[in-house]
Amino acid sequence: MKFETKAIHVGQGADPTTGATIVPVYQTSTYTQEDVGVHKGFDYSRTANPTRKALEDCLASLENAPYGLAFASGVAATDATLKLLSAGDHVVVSDDVYGGTYRLFERVLARYGISFNWVDATDLGNVDRAIQPNTKLIWSETPTNPLLKLVDIAGLAEVARKHGVLLAIDNTFASPYLQTPLDLGADIVVHSTTKYIGGHSDVVGGFFATRSEELYQTVKFHQNSMGAVPGPMDAWLTLRGIKTLALRMRQHCANAERIARFLADHPAIEAVYYPGLESHPQHELAKRQMRGFGGMVSFVTKGGLEPARAIARSLKLFSLAESLGGVESLTCHPVTMTHGAIPKEIREARGVTDGLLRLSVGIEDGDDLLADLEQALAKAQILTAAR
Ligand SMILES: *Cc1c(COP(=O)(O)O)cnc(C)c1O
């Protein structure tokens, strides 16, 4: 079965009791047992729930995985995965990960005796050299936020295999429509389904997928033990979002590519980061690793903070908001929003400068989005000229 068909059908047969075509919201915490010790695989909804199971079966199939687990949030899925490790274990992490991942690793899990090394994983040699005798896991995102750098998943998988450690990829920015890390040799895929998978900015969720029955059973045990499960309504909303994931991603990609090309030619713009541009330093890797270049575009305005602020303020269709991956377009100013807690020298050394804006390009009409950017850039140019 192909992606679009799996998204509609896997895990989503007619309801066995009523024939309901759409998987019902099984809003129940408990299940009446047929006899002492006899039930249909559901006894308590922290352990399992039919709506959640439909989501898990469907989304696992999109990652080409036999096993998947749905969580209450992306960070909950990350947390349950990291608990595959024990005190004394070590993790090599790509240094450009989601801020909440950094916070969970360094401010929570480090207190439990797990240590982390942060490396620029765009160079695989850095990862290889950071492996220690007690390293158990390599953790990376690709593309990264907000500079949309790529990490070579197949290359990382080789490093992981050489040292006998696990490789986990946070696939949130690409979604399984554009990239399936397990096919490239990763052991684990994690998602914030809050973003493209849910796709409508109305539900928070996370996901874990793997081909290893052993890893699955352990993380399932963690899920039941720690309890960060999504409610049935959240699982249902996420499953509904998945049905249109392929259609949405195609439109996100088409709009984002037009916008990236428009910005690259604009005199008020200093730099554009988009893996689909030939000028992106890892464009060849993007073509090899991804089936499309995604809906995220970042760019740097000439003149720094003030023009960037003017653009963010003048945009009408792009809301100034955190998060990404919804049908509506958003813009974010990383320096004052997502990356505000990082000291100036560190973030500037990483390329997160005052003039940087990140777009989560939605699925509105592309002409309308371009016109909105055009008028906002014109206002910023007037402002720069007046100074
Ligand atoms: C949002 C996000 C997360 C965290 O997910 P939540 O659903 O907000 O808990 C993790 N990784 C990436 C790349 C994200 O964008």
XYZ file of C-alpha atoms and ligand atoms in Angstrom:
402
model
C 0.000 0.000 0.000
C 1.232 3.510 -0.791
C 1.469 6.382 1.680
C -1.831 8.127 0.835
C -3.772 4.847 1.094
C -2.159 3.806 4.374
C -2.986 7.221 5.852
C -6.691 6.628 5.214
C -6.982 2.883 5.862
C -4.371 1.358 8.186
C -5.823 0.744 11.649
C -9.106 2.271 10.520
C -11.479 -0.559 9.557
C -15.199 -0.237 10.286
C -15.987 -0.284 14.007
C -16.631 -3.944 14.972
C -19.716 -3.250 17.092
C -21.560 -0.504 15.175
C -20.037 -0.465 11.695
C -19.067 3.200 12.162
C -16.885 4.007 9.152
C -14.731 6.460 11.087
C -12.844 5.227 14.149
C -14.949 6.381 17.155
C -13.612 8.436 20.057
C -13.516 5.697 22.688
C -13.955 8.118 25.571
C -13.623 5.541 28.323
C -11.084 4.877 31.063
C -12.069 1.256 31.686
C -13.552 -1.809 29.923
C -16.065 -4.384 31.186
C -14.462 -7.800 31.177
C -16.281 -10.800 29.705
C -15.246 -13.070 32.529
C -12.606 -13.141 35.213
C -9.334 -12.634 33.318
C -11.021 -12.474 29.880
C -11.052 -9.245 27.813
C -10.551 -8.058 24.224
C -7.060 -6.593 24.731
C -8.270 -3.466 26.509
C -8.581 -3.256 30.274
C -7.572 0.306 31.236
C -6.986 3.329 28.994
C -3.536 4.280 30.280
C -2.396 0.861 29.027
C -4.389 0.818 25.761
C -7.345 2.535 24.105
C -8.888 1.638 20.714
C -8.773 5.203 19.315
C -5.121 5.506 20.335
C -4.372 2.076 18.863
C -5.821 3.137 15.498
C -3.499 6.176 15.522
C -0.507 4.045 16.527
C -1.099 1.435 13.805
C -1.632 4.082 11.128
C 1.304 6.350 11.950
C 3.705 3.413 12.464
C 2.804 2.218 8.952
C 3.684 5.657 7.528
C 7.154 5.381 9.103
C 7.430 1.857 7.606
C 7.593 0.520 11.154
C 5.797 -2.485 12.627
C 5.628 -0.800 16.045
C 4.501 2.641 17.196
C 3.416 4.344 20.412
C 1.445 7.578 20.738
C 2.291 10.015 23.531
C 0.713 13.068 25.114
C 3.388 15.340 23.577
C 6.595 15.255 21.589
C 8.701 15.777 24.705
C 6.876 12.882 26.424
C 7.889 10.600 23.526
C 11.476 11.894 23.810
C 11.472 11.306 27.572
C 10.158 7.719 27.280
C 12.834 7.012 24.638
C 15.683 8.426 26.741
C 14.611 6.137 29.580
C 16.012 3.259 27.524
C 19.230 4.543 29.162
C 20.426 4.238 32.759
C 22.522 6.330 35.109
C 26.113 6.422 33.839
C 25.130 6.228 30.154
C 26.136 8.873 27.618
C 24.384 10.391 24.581
C 25.821 12.243 21.577
C 23.356 14.914 20.448
C 23.376 17.173 17.396
C 23.760 20.709 18.730
C 20.864 22.225 16.800
C 17.942 20.388 18.431
C 14.584 21.687 19.619
C 14.981 23.879 22.733
C 12.652 21.655 24.783
C 14.849 18.654 23.969
C 17.901 20.552 25.244
C 15.986 21.475 28.416
C 14.830 17.891 29.039
C 18.322 16.458 28.483
C 20.436 18.984 30.416
C 18.069 20.223 33.110
C 16.116 17.049 33.921
C 17.782 13.843 32.695
C 21.331 15.014 33.530
C 20.253 14.990 37.204
C 19.582 11.258 36.856
C 23.165 10.525 35.800
C 22.819 10.543 31.998
C 25.447 12.745 30.304
C 25.293 14.514 26.946
C 27.818 15.751 24.395
C 26.642 18.354 21.891
C 28.284 18.290 18.476
C 27.757 19.765 15.017
C 26.427 16.579 13.412
C 26.524 17.997 9.874
C 30.122 16.711 10.080
C 29.889 12.979 10.870
C 33.484 12.971 12.111
C 32.386 15.135 15.064
C 29.844 12.465 16.051
C 32.334 9.640 15.614
C 34.930 11.391 17.798
C 32.381 12.159 20.550
C 31.498 8.479 21.117
C 32.702 7.212 24.501
C 32.810 3.692 25.943
C 29.553 4.436 27.830
C 27.728 6.000 24.846
C 24.400 4.255 24.234
C 22.568 6.630 21.892
C 22.997 9.188 19.109
C 20.140 11.708 18.957
C 19.616 14.073 16.038
C 17.089 16.171 14.174
C 17.074 16.885 10.450
C 16.291 19.413 9.048
C 17.220 21.483 12.085
C 15.586 24.526 13.593
C 15.864 27.376 12.692
C 18.672 27.180 10.097
C 17.381 24.087 8.274
C 20.722 22.318 8.279
C 20.657 18.649 7.305
C 22.210 15.672 9.020
C 23.074 12.604 6.935
C 20.879 9.901 8.503
C 22.433 6.965 6.611
C 25.899 8.261 7.557
C 24.907 8.596 11.207
C 23.475 5.065 11.115
C 26.868 3.802 9.949
C 28.613 5.583 12.843
C 26.023 4.130 15.244
C 26.486 0.590 13.903
C 30.290 0.848 14.035
C 30.126 1.676 17.752
C 27.141 -0.544 18.618
C 24.950 2.364 19.782
C 21.346 3.261 18.952
C 20.369 6.057 16.556
C 17.196 8.079 17.213
C 15.948 10.727 14.754
C 13.424 13.435 15.605
C 11.552 13.533 12.275
C 9.174 16.375 13.167
C 10.344 18.917 10.554
C 10.182 16.515 7.606
C 7.202 14.297 8.538
C 7.133 10.693 7.263
C 5.812 11.948 3.919
C 9.187 13.532 3.127
C 11.599 11.320 5.057
C 11.543 7.864 6.678
C 14.632 7.533 8.917
C 14.126 3.807 9.645
C 14.599 3.129 5.910
C 17.952 4.937 6.179
C 19.156 2.830 9.122
C 17.890 4.659 12.218
C 16.673 2.486 15.099
C 14.095 4.908 16.460
C 11.947 7.733 15.079
C 10.358 10.322 17.344
C 7.793 12.977 16.405
C 6.054 15.949 17.807
C 2.713 15.188 16.110
C 1.676 18.677 17.245
C 3.285 19.965 14.024
C 2.775 18.568 10.490
C 1.196 15.245 11.481
C -1.721 16.768 13.402
C -1.378 19.664 11.003
C -4.135 21.984 12.245
C -2.548 23.579 15.340
C -5.329 22.203 17.537
C -3.754 19.271 19.371
C -0.478 18.467 21.169
C 0.959 14.964 20.761
C 4.049 12.816 20.272
C 5.056 9.534 18.664
C 7.693 6.798 18.880
C 8.303 4.225 16.137
C 10.787 1.364 15.722
C 11.373 -1.944 13.944
C 12.807 -3.574 17.073
C 10.274 -5.538 19.092
C 12.573 -5.317 22.119
C 12.826 -1.505 22.002
C 9.081 -1.299 21.441
C 8.258 -3.508 24.421
C 10.578 -1.511 26.684
C 9.229 1.891 25.626
C 5.666 0.556 25.867
C 6.486 -0.488 29.434
C 7.789 3.056 30.057
C 4.639 4.545 28.542
C 2.412 2.505 30.829
C 4.679 3.131 33.832
C 5.087 6.898 33.364
C 1.652 7.501 31.908
C 2.154 10.315 29.368
C -0.595 8.995 27.064
C -2.816 11.067 24.771
C -6.538 11.122 25.527
C -8.908 9.512 23.020
C -10.060 12.883 21.597
C -6.454 13.992 21.033
C -5.660 10.666 19.363
C -8.735 11.081 17.158
C -7.825 14.632 16.108
C -4.289 13.531 15.238
C -5.605 10.585 13.222
C -7.953 12.928 11.359
C -5.019 15.203 10.561
C -3.015 12.285 9.161
C -5.635 11.562 6.489
C -4.611 14.740 4.614
C -0.894 14.722 5.485
C 0.249 13.912 1.945
C -1.947 16.587 0.334
C -0.891 19.171 2.892
C 2.821 18.395 2.598
C 2.711 18.758 -1.183
C 1.177 22.228 -0.841
C 3.536 23.215 2.025
C 6.507 22.226 -0.172
C 5.238 24.013 -3.287
C 4.486 27.245 -1.418
C 7.750 27.150 0.544
C 9.863 26.631 -2.562
C 8.236 29.617 -4.338
C 8.759 31.787 -1.266
C 12.386 30.686 -0.847
C 13.132 31.569 -4.491
C 11.355 34.919 -4.156
C 13.332 35.802 -1.014
C 16.641 34.672 -2.546
C 16.167 37.254 -5.334
C 15.004 40.084 -3.074
C 17.413 43.009 -2.476
C 16.384 43.417 1.204
C 17.423 39.849 2.057
C 20.918 38.823 3.048
C 20.523 35.022 3.175
C 17.854 32.358 2.668
C 17.960 28.897 4.216
C 15.912 26.269 2.371
C 17.125 22.742 1.522
C 15.399 22.954 -1.878
C 17.586 25.831 -3.095
C 20.637 24.857 -5.155
C 22.554 27.355 -2.986
C 21.861 25.300 0.184
C 25.197 23.682 1.114
C 23.489 20.298 1.574
C 21.110 20.418 -1.384
C 22.521 17.157 -2.779
C 21.991 15.403 0.569
C 18.452 16.817 0.714
C 17.692 15.342 -2.717
C 19.071 11.968 -1.608
C 17.506 11.798 1.835
C 14.165 13.599 1.433
C 11.281 13.230 -1.013
C 10.583 16.992 -0.896
C 12.154 19.957 0.859
C 9.513 20.835 3.431
C 7.472 23.848 4.455
C 10.016 25.703 6.603
C 11.998 28.651 5.225
C 14.360 30.859 7.226
C 15.949 34.097 6.053
C 18.100 36.975 7.282
C 17.121 40.567 6.572
C 19.739 43.165 5.730
C 20.010 45.642 8.603
C 19.313 43.250 11.480
C 16.665 43.618 14.160
C 14.604 46.623 13.048
C 13.792 45.470 9.493
C 13.103 41.956 10.811
C 10.722 43.397 13.373
C 9.056 45.562 10.708
C 8.489 42.528 8.477
C 7.055 40.435 11.316
C 4.760 43.313 12.259
C 3.620 44.045 8.677
C 2.808 40.490 7.623
C -0.941 39.910 7.585
C -1.295 36.256 6.587
C 1.732 35.011 8.558
C 0.862 35.209 12.276
C 3.716 35.970 14.648
C 3.653 32.759 16.693
C 5.759 29.845 17.917
C 5.166 26.310 16.649
C 4.938 25.177 13.031
C 3.436 22.694 10.632
C -0.185 23.858 10.681
C -2.300 24.741 7.649
C -1.899 28.448 8.473
C 1.298 30.372 7.808
C 3.343 31.553 10.788
C 6.450 33.600 11.289
C 8.801 33.474 14.243
C 11.691 35.708 15.303
C 13.978 33.123 16.940
C 16.153 35.640 18.831
C 13.234 37.026 20.834
C 11.066 33.887 20.818
C 12.367 30.296 20.608
C 16.084 31.038 21.169
C 15.763 33.886 23.677
C 17.350 31.879 26.500
C 20.597 31.194 24.599
C 23.427 33.693 25.316
C 24.021 36.144 22.442
C 27.586 35.014 21.596
C 26.540 31.357 21.431
C 23.484 31.899 19.284
C 25.274 34.313 16.933
C 28.135 31.855 16.521
C 25.489 29.345 15.431
C 24.012 31.795 12.910
C 20.931 32.768 14.923
C 21.285 36.526 14.407
C 18.964 39.483 15.095
C 17.808 39.681 11.462
C 16.730 36.033 11.272
C 13.071 35.210 10.650
C 11.612 31.704 10.309
C 8.524 31.001 8.244
C 6.247 28.015 8.662
C 4.672 28.246 5.227
C 1.032 27.153 5.297
C -1.239 25.777 2.599
C -2.964 29.025 1.656
C -2.825 30.211 -1.972
C 0.819 30.787 -2.934
C 0.094 34.073 -4.765
C -1.537 35.509 -1.646
C 1.413 34.490 0.532
C 3.935 36.027 -1.895
C 1.936 39.269 -2.094
C 1.872 39.461 1.702
C 5.644 39.008 1.930
C 6.188 41.537 -0.843
C 4.266 44.282 0.948
C 5.945 43.522 4.290
C 9.426 43.610 2.728
C 8.599 46.927 1.020
C 7.708 48.428 4.416
C 10.966 47.153 5.916
C 12.959 48.638 3.030
C 11.346 52.082 3.521
C 12.241 51.864 7.188
C 15.877 50.910 6.491
C 16.226 53.700 3.901
C 14.847 56.284 6.366
C 17.516 55.510 8.973
C 7.720 20.953 18.956
C 8.882 20.039 18.827
C 9.166 19.081 19.810
C 8.377 18.975 21.103
O 7.094 18.531 20.867
P 5.822 18.927 21.784
O 4.711 18.265 21.061
O 5.748 20.423 21.792
O 6.077 18.377 23.139
C 10.238 18.220 19.600
N 11.001 18.318 18.490
C 10.762 19.230 17.536
C 11.647 19.266 16.331
C 9.705 20.129 17.675
O 9.491 21.036 16.719
